[in-house]
PDB file of C-alpha atoms and ligand atoms in Angstrom:
ATOM      1  CA  MET A   1     -24.297 -12.219  30.110  1.00 85.00           C
ATOM      2  CA  ARG A   2     -27.683 -14.934  30.906  1.00 98.00           C
ATOM      3  CA  LYS A   3     -29.711 -13.903  27.747  1.00 98.00           C
ATOM      4  CA  ASP A   4     -33.744 -13.966  28.324  1.00 98.00           C
ATOM      5  CA  MET A   5     -36.028 -16.927  27.786  1.00 98.00           C
ATOM      6  CA  ILE A   6     -40.059 -17.020  27.149  1.00 98.00           C
ATOM      7  CA  ALA A   7     -41.014 -20.462  26.706  1.00 99.00           C
ATOM      8  CA  GLY A   8     -44.795 -21.401  26.202  1.00 98.00           C
ATOM      9  CA  ASN A   9     -46.441 -24.435  27.222  1.00 98.00           C
ATOM     10  CA  TRP A  10     -49.404 -25.668  25.615  1.00 98.00           C
ATOM     11  CA  LYS A  11     -49.853 -28.493  27.425  1.00 98.00           C
ATOM     12  CA  MET A  12     -52.837 -31.059  26.137  1.00 98.00           C
ATOM     13  CA  HIS A  13     -54.105 -28.081  23.652  1.00 98.00           C
ATOM     14  CA  ALA A  14     -53.898 -27.372  19.960  1.00 98.00           C
ATOM     15  CA  THR A  15     -53.950 -29.728  16.994  1.00 98.00           C
ATOM     16  CA  HIS A  16     -51.274 -29.608  14.373  1.00 98.00           C
ATOM     17  CA  LEU A  17     -53.817 -27.271  11.729  1.00 98.00           C
ATOM     18  CA  GLU A  18     -54.196 -24.661  14.846  1.00 98.00           C
ATOM     19  CA  THR A  19     -50.206 -24.847  15.982  1.00 98.00           C
ATOM     20  CA  ILE A  20     -49.716 -23.836  12.329  1.00 98.00           C
ATOM     21  CA  GLN A  21     -51.967 -20.883  12.901  1.00 98.00           C
ATOM     22  CA  MET A  22     -50.709 -19.781  16.279  1.00 98.00           C
ATOM     23  CA  VAL A  23     -47.244 -20.053  15.609  1.00 98.00           C
ATOM     24  CA  GLN A  24     -47.703 -17.583  12.476  1.00 98.00           C
ATOM     25  CA  LYS A  25     -49.799 -15.658  14.483  1.00 98.00           C
ATOM     26  CA  LEU A  26     -47.217 -15.081  17.428  1.00 98.00           C
ATOM     27  CA  SER A  27     -44.131 -14.551  14.393  1.00 98.00           C
ATOM     28  CA  TYR A  28     -46.419 -11.220  13.050  1.00 98.00           C
ATOM     29  CA  ARG A  29     -46.769 -10.136  16.250  1.00 98.00           C
ATOM     30  CA  LEU A  30     -41.877 -10.063  16.982  1.00 98.00           C
ATOM     31  CA  ASP A  31     -39.734  -8.799  15.488  1.00 97.00           C
ATOM     32  CA  ALA A  32     -35.659  -9.316  15.178  1.00 97.00           C
ATOM     33  CA  ALA A  33     -34.886  -7.019  17.547  1.00 97.00           C
ATOM     34  CA  ASP A  34     -37.399  -9.064  19.765  1.00 98.00           C
ATOM     35  CA  TYR A  35     -35.260 -12.360  18.990  1.00 98.00           C
ATOM     36  CA  ASP A  36     -32.181 -10.587  19.930  1.00 98.00           C
ATOM     37  CA  ARG A  37     -33.491  -9.654  23.415  1.00 98.00           C
ATOM     38  CA  VAL A  38     -34.955 -13.181  24.507  1.00 98.00           C
ATOM     39  CA  ASP A  39     -34.854 -16.675  23.130  1.00 98.00           C
ATOM     40  CA  VAL A  40     -38.940 -17.454  22.423  1.00 98.00           C
ATOM     41  CA  VAL A  41     -39.810 -21.556  22.015  1.00 99.00           C
ATOM     42  CA  VAL A  42     -43.122 -22.929  22.038  1.00 98.00           C
ATOM     43  CA  CYS A  43     -43.446 -26.523  23.090  1.00 99.00           C
ATOM     44  CA  PRO A  44     -46.698 -27.854  21.809  1.00 98.00           C
ATOM     45  CA  PRO A  45     -48.272 -31.756  21.698  1.00 98.00           C
ATOM     46  CA  PHE A  46     -45.983 -33.771  19.883  1.00 98.00           C
ATOM     47  CA  THR A  47     -48.691 -34.334  17.370  1.00 98.00           C
ATOM     48  CA  ALA A  48     -48.027 -30.550  16.207  1.00 98.00           C
ATOM     49  CA  LEU A  49     -44.003 -31.064  16.488  1.00 98.00           C
ATOM     50  CA  ARG A  50     -43.346 -31.584  12.786  1.00 98.00           C
ATOM     51  CA  SER A  51     -45.943 -29.283  11.702  1.00 98.00           C
ATOM     52  CA  ALA A  52     -44.482 -26.242  13.893  1.00 98.00           C
ATOM     53  CA  GLN A  53     -41.036 -27.967  12.658  1.00 98.00           C
ATOM     54  CA  THR A  54     -42.005 -27.001   9.345  1.00 98.00           C
ATOM     55  CA  VAL A  55     -43.293 -23.688   9.555  1.00 98.00           C
ATOM     56  CA  ILE A  56     -40.416 -22.225  11.737  1.00 98.00           C
ATOM     57  CA  GLU A  57     -38.412 -23.625   8.724  1.00 98.00           C
ATOM     58  CA  THR A  58     -40.216 -22.355   5.831  1.00 98.00           C
ATOM     59  CA  ASP A  59     -40.743 -18.930   7.148  1.00 97.00           C
ATOM     60  CA  HIS A  60     -37.117 -19.017   8.666  1.00 98.00           C
ATOM     61  CA  LEU A  61     -38.757 -18.368  12.071  1.00 98.00           C
ATOM     62  CA  GLU A  62     -36.044 -17.955  15.301  1.00 98.00           C
ATOM     63  CA  ILE A  63     -38.508 -19.456  17.092  1.00 98.00           C
ATOM     64  CA  ASP A  64     -37.598 -22.276  18.886  1.00 98.00           C
ATOM     65  CA  LEU A  65     -39.000 -25.147  18.632  1.00 98.00           C
ATOM     66  CA  GLY A  66     -39.836 -27.134  22.340  1.00 99.00           C
ATOM     67  CA  ALA A  67     -41.736 -30.918  23.263  1.00 98.00           C
ATOM     68  CA  GLN A  68     -43.141 -31.642  26.300  1.00 98.00           C
ATOM     69  CA  HIS A  69     -42.101 -34.958  27.084  1.00 98.00           C
ATOM     70  CA  CYS A  70     -39.540 -37.608  25.862  1.00 98.00           C
ATOM     71  CA  TYR A  71     -38.634 -41.039  27.329  1.00 98.00           C
ATOM     72  CA  PHE A  72     -35.245 -41.090  28.245  1.00 98.00           C
ATOM     73  CA  GLU A  73     -34.309 -44.846  26.099  1.00 98.00           C
ATOM     74  CA  GLU A  74     -33.198 -44.378  22.381  1.00 97.00           C
ATOM     75  CA  LYS A  75     -35.415 -46.931  21.694  1.00 97.00           C
ATOM     76  CA  GLY A  76     -37.264 -50.280  22.664  1.00 98.00           C
ATOM     77  CA  ALA A  77     -40.711 -52.038  23.324  1.00 98.00           C
ATOM     78  CA  PHE A  78     -41.879 -48.698  25.195  1.00 98.00           C
ATOM     79  CA  THR A  79     -45.472 -48.266  23.745  1.00 98.00           C
ATOM     80  CA  GLY A  80     -46.459 -44.901  23.471  1.00 98.00           C
ATOM     81  CA  GLU A  81     -43.590 -43.326  24.336  1.00 98.00           C
ATOM     82  CA  VAL A  82     -41.253 -41.106  22.620  1.00 98.00           C
ATOM     83  CA  SER A  83     -37.783 -41.029  22.083  1.00 98.00           C
ATOM     84  CA  PRO A  84     -35.074 -37.987  22.333  1.00 98.00           C
ATOM     85  CA  GLN A  85     -33.558 -39.120  19.630  1.00 98.00           C
ATOM     86  CA  MET A  86     -36.837 -38.859  17.612  1.00 98.00           C
ATOM     87  CA  LEU A  87     -37.376 -34.989  19.013  1.00 98.00           C
ATOM     88  CA  ALA A  88     -33.819 -34.323  18.094  1.00 98.00           C
ATOM     89  CA  LYS A  89     -34.628 -34.859  14.187  1.00 98.00           C
ATOM     90  CA  LEU A  90     -37.802 -32.549  14.683  1.00 98.00           C
ATOM     91  CA  SER A  91     -35.458 -29.655  15.099  1.00 98.00           C
ATOM     92  CA  VAL A  92     -36.288 -29.515  18.538  1.00 98.00           C
ATOM     93  CA  SER A  93     -34.051 -27.944  20.524  1.00 98.00           C
ATOM     94  CA  TYR A  94     -35.314 -27.783  23.949  1.00 99.00           C
ATOM     95  CA  VAL A  95     -37.671 -30.667  26.122  1.00 99.00           C
ATOM     96  CA  LEU A  96     -39.425 -30.063  29.439  1.00 98.00           C
ATOM     97  CA  ALA A  97     -38.219 -32.351  32.204  1.00 98.00           C
ATOM     98  CA  GLY A  98     -39.920 -32.731  35.948  1.00 98.00           C
ATOM     99  CA  HIS A  99     -42.688 -30.927  34.898  1.00 98.00           C
ATOM    100  CA  SER A 100     -45.432 -31.170  38.359  1.00 97.00           C
ATOM    101  CA  GLU A 101     -48.048 -32.272  35.966  1.00 97.00           C
ATOM    102  CA  ARG A 102     -46.029 -35.056  34.526  1.00 97.00           C
ATOM    103  CA  ARG A 103     -44.876 -36.012  38.449  1.00 97.00           C
ATOM    104  CA  GLN A 104     -48.321 -35.732  39.757  1.00 95.00           C
ATOM    105  CA  VAL A 105     -50.605 -37.117  37.044  1.00 97.00           C
ATOM    106  CA  PHE A 106     -47.936 -39.801  35.755  1.00 97.00           C
ATOM    107  CA  GLY A 107     -46.265 -40.829  38.752  1.00 97.00           C
ATOM    108  CA  GLU A 108     -42.277 -39.246  37.617  1.00 97.00           C
ATOM    109  CA  THR A 109     -39.761 -39.349  40.368  1.00 98.00           C
ATOM    110  CA  ASP A 110     -36.384 -37.310  41.403  1.00 98.00           C
ATOM    111  CA  ALA A 111     -34.801 -40.395  39.579  1.00 98.00           C
ATOM    112  CA  ASP A 112     -36.852 -40.274  36.260  1.00 98.00           C
ATOM    113  CA  VAL A 113     -36.599 -36.930  36.287  1.00 98.00           C
ATOM    114  CA  ASN A 114     -32.367 -37.291  36.143  1.00 98.00           C
ATOM    115  CA  LYS A 115     -32.030 -40.155  33.637  1.00 98.00           C
ATOM    116  CA  LYS A 116     -34.416 -37.998  31.036  1.00 98.00           C
ATOM    117  CA  VAL A 117     -32.099 -34.645  32.234  1.00 98.00           C
ATOM    118  CA  LYS A 118     -29.086 -37.203  30.822  1.00 98.00           C
ATOM    119  CA  ALA A 119     -31.323 -38.545  28.053  1.00 98.00           C
ATOM    120  CA  ILE A 120     -32.038 -35.123  26.204  1.00 98.00           C
ATOM    121  CA  PHE A 121     -28.626 -33.530  26.958  1.00 98.00           C
ATOM    122  CA  ALA A 122     -27.323 -36.675  25.240  1.00 98.00           C
ATOM    123  CA  ALA A 123     -29.633 -36.402  22.164  1.00 98.00           C
ATOM    124  CA  GLY A 124     -27.858 -32.833  21.890  1.00 98.00           C
ATOM    125  CA  MET A 125     -31.399 -30.806  23.010  1.00 98.00           C
ATOM    126  CA  VAL A 126     -31.065 -28.704  25.811  1.00 98.00           C
ATOM    127  CA  PRO A 127     -33.555 -29.772  29.118  1.00 98.00           C
ATOM    128  CA  ILE A 128     -35.880 -27.661  30.906  1.00 99.00           C
ATOM    129  CA  MET A 129     -35.927 -29.146  33.845  1.00 98.00           C
ATOM    130  CA  CYS A 130     -39.081 -27.946  36.598  1.00 98.00           C
ATOM    131  CA  CYS A 131     -38.549 -27.967  39.925  1.00 98.00           C
ATOM    132  CA  GLY A 132     -41.977 -26.919  42.904  1.00 98.00           C
ATOM    133  CA  GLU A 133     -43.637 -27.084  45.829  1.00 96.00           C
ATOM    134  CA  THR A 134     -47.436 -27.698  46.733  1.00 94.00           C
ATOM    135  CA  ASP A 135     -49.579 -25.812  48.874  1.00 92.00           C
ATOM    136  CA  GLU A 136     -49.261 -27.839  51.731  1.00 93.00           C
ATOM    137  CA  GLU A 137     -45.323 -28.197  51.296  1.00 95.00           C
ATOM    138  CA  ARG A 138     -45.137 -24.354  52.004  1.00 94.00           C
ATOM    139  CA  GLU A 139     -47.465 -23.865  54.476  1.00 92.00           C
ATOM    140  CA  GLN A 140     -45.529 -26.544  56.753  1.00 96.00           C
ATOM    141  CA  GLY A 141     -42.602 -24.329  56.205  1.00 96.00           C
ATOM    142  CA  MET A 142     -40.563 -27.393  53.114  1.00 97.00           C
ATOM    143  CA  THR A 143     -40.282 -25.396  50.275  1.00 97.00           C
ATOM    144  CA  GLU A 144     -36.505 -25.038  50.182  1.00 97.00           C
ATOM    145  CA  GLU A 145     -36.160 -28.967  51.011  1.00 98.00           C
ATOM    146  CA  LYS A 146     -38.811 -29.266  48.269  1.00 98.00           C
ATOM    147  CA  VAL A 147     -36.826 -27.885  45.689  1.00 98.00           C
ATOM    148  CA  GLY A 148     -33.842 -27.748  46.977  1.00 98.00           C
ATOM    149  CA  ALA A 149     -33.469 -31.789  46.919  1.00 98.00           C
ATOM    150  CA  GLN A 150     -35.198 -31.961  43.327  1.00 98.00           C
ATOM    151  CA  VAL A 151     -32.437 -29.301  41.718  1.00 98.00           C
ATOM    152  CA  ARG A 152     -29.649 -32.043  43.420  1.00 98.00           C
ATOM    153  CA  LEU A 153     -31.273 -34.771  42.588  1.00 98.00           C
ATOM    154  CA  GLY A 154     -32.567 -33.765  39.279  1.00 98.00           C
ATOM    155  CA  LEU A 155     -28.590 -32.463  38.295  1.00 98.00           C
ATOM    156  CA  GLN A 156     -26.864 -35.432  39.444  1.00 98.00           C
ATOM    157  CA  GLY A 157     -23.785 -36.581  37.567  1.00 98.00           C
ATOM    158  CA  LEU A 158     -24.077 -33.818  35.034  1.00 98.00           C
ATOM    159  CA  THR A 159     -20.943 -32.482  33.304  1.00 98.00           C
ATOM    160  CA  THR A 160     -19.943 -28.597  34.547  1.00 98.00           C
ATOM    161  CA  ASP A 161     -21.085 -28.116  30.588  1.00 97.00           C
ATOM    162  CA  GLN A 162     -24.064 -29.549  30.687  1.00 98.00           C
ATOM    163  CA  VAL A 163     -25.462 -27.711  33.904  1.00 98.00           C
ATOM    164  CA  THR A 164     -23.875 -24.504  32.636  1.00 98.00           C
ATOM    165  CA  SER A 165     -26.445 -24.628  29.238  1.00 98.00           C
ATOM    166  CA  ILE A 166     -29.152 -26.551  31.066  1.00 98.00           C
ATOM    167  CA  VAL A 167     -32.468 -24.519  31.622  1.00 98.00           C
ATOM    168  CA  LEU A 168     -34.688 -24.846  34.948  1.00 98.00           C
ATOM    169  CA  ALA A 169     -37.878 -22.963  36.008  1.00 98.00           C
ATOM    170  CA  TYR A 170     -39.119 -23.021  39.648  1.00 98.00           C
ATOM    171  CA  GLU A 171     -42.817 -23.295  39.581  1.00 97.00           C
ATOM    172  CA  PRO A 172     -44.818 -23.204  42.568  1.00 96.00           C
ATOM    173  CA  ILE A 173     -47.556 -25.946  41.925  1.00 94.00           C
ATOM    174  CA  TRP A 174     -50.031 -23.944  43.682  1.00 91.00           C
ATOM    175  CA  ALA A 175     -49.702 -21.109  41.402  1.00 91.00           C
ATOM    176  CA  ILE A 176     -50.119 -23.479  38.161  1.00 90.00           C
ATOM    177  CA  GLY A 177     -52.999 -23.025  36.544  1.00 87.00           C
ATOM    178  CA  THR A 178     -54.699 -21.520  39.496  1.00 88.00           C
ATOM    179  CA  GLY A 179     -54.872 -17.852  38.481  1.00 84.00           C
ATOM    180  CA  LYS A 180     -52.759 -17.009  42.001  1.00 83.00           C
ATOM    181  CA  THR A 181     -48.619 -15.683  41.251  1.00 82.00           C
ATOM    182  CA  ALA A 182     -46.133 -15.862  43.630  1.00 87.00           C
ATOM    183  CA  SER A 183     -45.599 -12.286  44.572  1.00 94.00           C
ATOM    184  CA  ALA A 184     -41.977 -10.952  42.791  1.00 96.00           C
ATOM    185  CA  ASP A 185     -40.071 -11.059  45.887  1.00 97.00           C
ATOM    186  CA  ASP A 186     -41.214 -14.343  46.596  1.00 96.00           C
ATOM    187  CA  ALA A 187     -40.229 -15.881  42.821  1.00 97.00           C
ATOM    188  CA  GLY A 188     -37.220 -14.282  43.255  1.00 98.00           C
ATOM    189  CA  ASP A 189     -36.513 -15.282  46.464  1.00 97.00           C
ATOM    190  CA  MET A 190     -36.291 -18.730  45.125  1.00 98.00           C
ATOM    191  CA  CYS A 191     -34.878 -18.354  41.362  1.00 98.00           C
ATOM    192  CA  THR A 192     -31.872 -17.218  43.704  1.00 98.00           C
ATOM    193  CA  PHE A 193     -31.965 -20.373  46.354  1.00 98.00           C
ATOM    194  CA  VAL A 194     -32.208 -22.737  42.765  1.00 98.00           C
ATOM    195  CA  ARG A 195     -29.145 -20.561  41.859  1.00 98.00           C
ATOM    196  CA  ASN A 196     -27.635 -21.527  45.226  1.00 98.00           C
ATOM    197  CA  THR A 197     -28.126 -24.786  44.920  1.00 98.00           C
ATOM    198  CA  VAL A 198     -26.935 -25.170  41.943  1.00 98.00           C
ATOM    199  CA  ALA A 199     -23.440 -23.506  42.943  1.00 98.00           C
ATOM    200  CA  GLU A 200     -23.484 -25.790  46.085  1.00 98.00           C
ATOM    201  CA  GLN A 201     -22.757 -28.454  43.794  1.00 97.00           C
ATOM    202  CA  PHE A 202     -21.421 -26.939  39.982  1.00 98.00           C
ATOM    203  CA  GLY A 203     -19.556 -23.882  41.350  1.00 98.00           C
ATOM    204  CA  GLU A 204     -19.543 -20.968  39.310  1.00 97.00           C
ATOM    205  CA  ALA A 205     -21.356 -22.852  36.257  1.00 98.00           C
ATOM    206  CA  ALA A 206     -24.678 -22.171  38.295  1.00 98.00           C
ATOM    207  CA  ASP A 207     -24.139 -17.899  36.990  1.00 98.00           C
ATOM    208  CA  SER A 208     -24.629 -19.176  33.644  1.00 98.00           C
ATOM    209  CA  VAL A 209     -27.866 -21.517  34.394  1.00 98.00           C
ATOM    210  CA  ARG A 210     -31.117 -19.350  33.248  1.00 98.00           C
ATOM    211  CA  ILE A 211     -33.374 -19.591  35.898  1.00 98.00           C
ATOM    212  CA  LEU A 212     -36.970 -19.622  34.741  1.00 98.00           C
ATOM    213  CA  TYR A 213     -40.551 -18.555  37.018  1.00 97.00           C
ATOM    214  CA  GLY A 214     -43.741 -20.629  36.485  1.00 97.00           C
ATOM    215  CA  GLY A 215     -47.275 -19.765  37.459  1.00 96.00           C
ATOM    216  CA  SER A 216     -49.814 -18.256  36.022  1.00 94.00           C
ATOM    217  CA  VAL A 217     -47.784 -15.792  34.286  1.00 96.00           C
ATOM    218  CA  LYS A 218     -49.841 -12.826  32.815  1.00 96.00           C
ATOM    219  CA  PRO A 219     -48.969  -9.483  30.601  1.00 97.00           C
ATOM    220  CA  GLY A 220     -49.735  -7.645  34.082  1.00 97.00           C
ATOM    221  CA  ASN A 221     -47.153  -9.834  36.186  1.00 96.00           C
ATOM    222  CA  ILE A 222     -43.929 -10.614  33.588  1.00 98.00           C
ATOM    223  CA  ALA A 223     -42.576  -7.300  34.100  1.00 98.00           C
ATOM    224  CA  GLY A 224     -42.115  -7.391  37.980  1.00 98.00           C
ATOM    225  CA  LEU A 225     -40.689 -11.185  37.806  1.00 98.00           C
ATOM    226  CA  MET A 226     -38.332 -10.118  34.977  1.00 98.00           C
ATOM    227  CA  ALA A 227     -36.909  -7.072  37.061  1.00 98.00           C
ATOM    228  CA  LYS A 228     -35.549  -9.573  39.237  1.00 98.00           C
ATOM    229  CA  ARG A 229     -31.688 -10.449  39.030  1.00 97.00           C
ATOM    230  CA  ASP A 230     -32.282 -14.403  39.633  1.00 98.00           C
ATOM    231  CA  ILE A 231     -35.437 -14.802  36.554  1.00 98.00           C
ATOM    232  CA  ASP A 232     -33.945 -15.088  33.529  1.00 98.00           C
ATOM    233  CA  GLY A 233     -37.683 -15.538  31.829  1.00 98.00           C
ATOM    234  CA  ALA A 234     -40.677 -17.127  32.403  1.00 98.00           C
ATOM    235  CA  LEU A 235     -42.331 -20.614  31.788  1.00 98.00           C
ATOM    236  CA  VAL A 236     -46.125 -19.408  30.213  1.00 98.00           C
ATOM    237  CA  GLY A 237     -49.001 -22.224  30.366  1.00 97.00           C
ATOM    238  CA  GLY A 238     -52.813 -20.892  30.201  1.00 97.00           C
ATOM    239  CA  ALA A 239     -51.430 -17.299  28.769  1.00 98.00           C
ATOM    240  CA  SER A 240     -49.219 -18.445  26.316  1.00 98.00           C
ATOM    241  CA  LEU A 241     -52.223 -20.393  23.869  1.00 98.00           C
ATOM    242  CA  ASP A 242     -53.136 -16.827  22.336  1.00 98.00           C
ATOM    243  CA  PRO A 243     -50.643 -15.282  20.386  1.00 98.00           C
ATOM    244  CA  ASP A 244     -51.305 -11.778  21.001  1.00 98.00           C
ATOM    245  CA  THR A 245     -51.292 -12.700  24.943  1.00 98.00           C
ATOM    246  CA  PHE A 246     -47.669 -14.675  24.455  1.00 98.00           C
ATOM    247  CA  ALA A 247     -46.318 -12.085  22.428  1.00 98.00           C
ATOM    248  CA  SER A 248     -47.349  -9.153  25.264  1.00 98.00           C
ATOM    249  CA  ILE A 249     -45.256 -10.942  27.713  1.00 98.00           C
ATOM    250  CA  VAL A 250     -42.750 -11.682  25.717  1.00 98.00           C
ATOM    251  CA  ARG A 251     -42.528  -8.134  25.250  1.00 98.00           C
ATOM    252  CA  TYR A 252     -42.498  -7.905  29.102  1.00 98.00           C
ATOM    253  CA  TRP A 253     -40.545  -4.209  29.066  1.00 97.00           C
ATOM    254  CA  ILE A 254     -42.815  -2.944  26.653  1.00 94.00           C
TER     255      ILE A 254
HETATM  256  P1  PGA B   1     -49.774 -21.506  33.815  1.00 85.69           P
HETATM  257  O1  PGA B   1     -48.870 -22.964  33.858  1.00 85.69           O
HETATM  258  O2  PGA B   1     -49.177 -20.232  33.172  1.00 85.69           O
HETATM  259  O3  PGA B   1     -51.115 -22.059  32.818  1.00 85.69           O
HETATM  260  O4  PGA B   1     -49.827 -21.486  35.066  1.00 85.69           O
HETATM  261  C1  PGA B   1     -47.704 -22.589  33.963  1.00 85.69           C
HETATM  262  C2  PGA B   1     -46.879 -24.182  33.498  1.00 85.69           C
HETATM  263  O5  PGA B   1     -47.767 -25.761  33.722  1.00 85.69           O
HETATM  264  O6  PGA B   1     -45.316 -24.476  33.058  1.00 85.69           O
END
């Protein structure tokens, strides 16, 4: 009932020209059966979104476009920011919210993430809201407290319909870009915990929420992760930059 999703977060990589090549190469490696089974999303930087949109539309690709960030206001004197409405006009379907790099490097709070999530919905797109604990929090046994709070505060004030369509990503910070992955069992348990947290507030809507795992996902570990009942896909950083590698993550069952 929940369709798998594999999303590539390119972070601050790829010019608009490189993006065109990367999207095309990825599309050569995927076929209709793959898209039937998995929603494939790429999230290039802002400067490459228009080029990605053009390739996707011109070549009629079934790849969905995501953005990595937006501001929560629609327009105004916010130098350097991009609004959800601007992204929606570029056929962006998904926007990341609360990625740990935004939280840690740019100081985004749970309240900011909540405003952003609402603004993304208001513009007709779907947020991919991230949560996850640091190494230190994990060692202190605070993982559930931290992740539970991020989920509750991030979803505060949403309608049940919105929650039904949201995508969540559990990304332990110690596993991001480090080559260390949570074991499939631990990742699966945490995704179950995330779903239960959503259920406490929103009941059955939690069953429809897609929950991704993120943190050093590779072709070698994706199948084990996807076998877990509450893991519906992956948010992939480093390994999404190479179209061959990313395509083999998308086709995790092969
Ligand atoms: P990684 O990044 O796959 O390079 O660990 C994941 C992420 O930050 O979403």
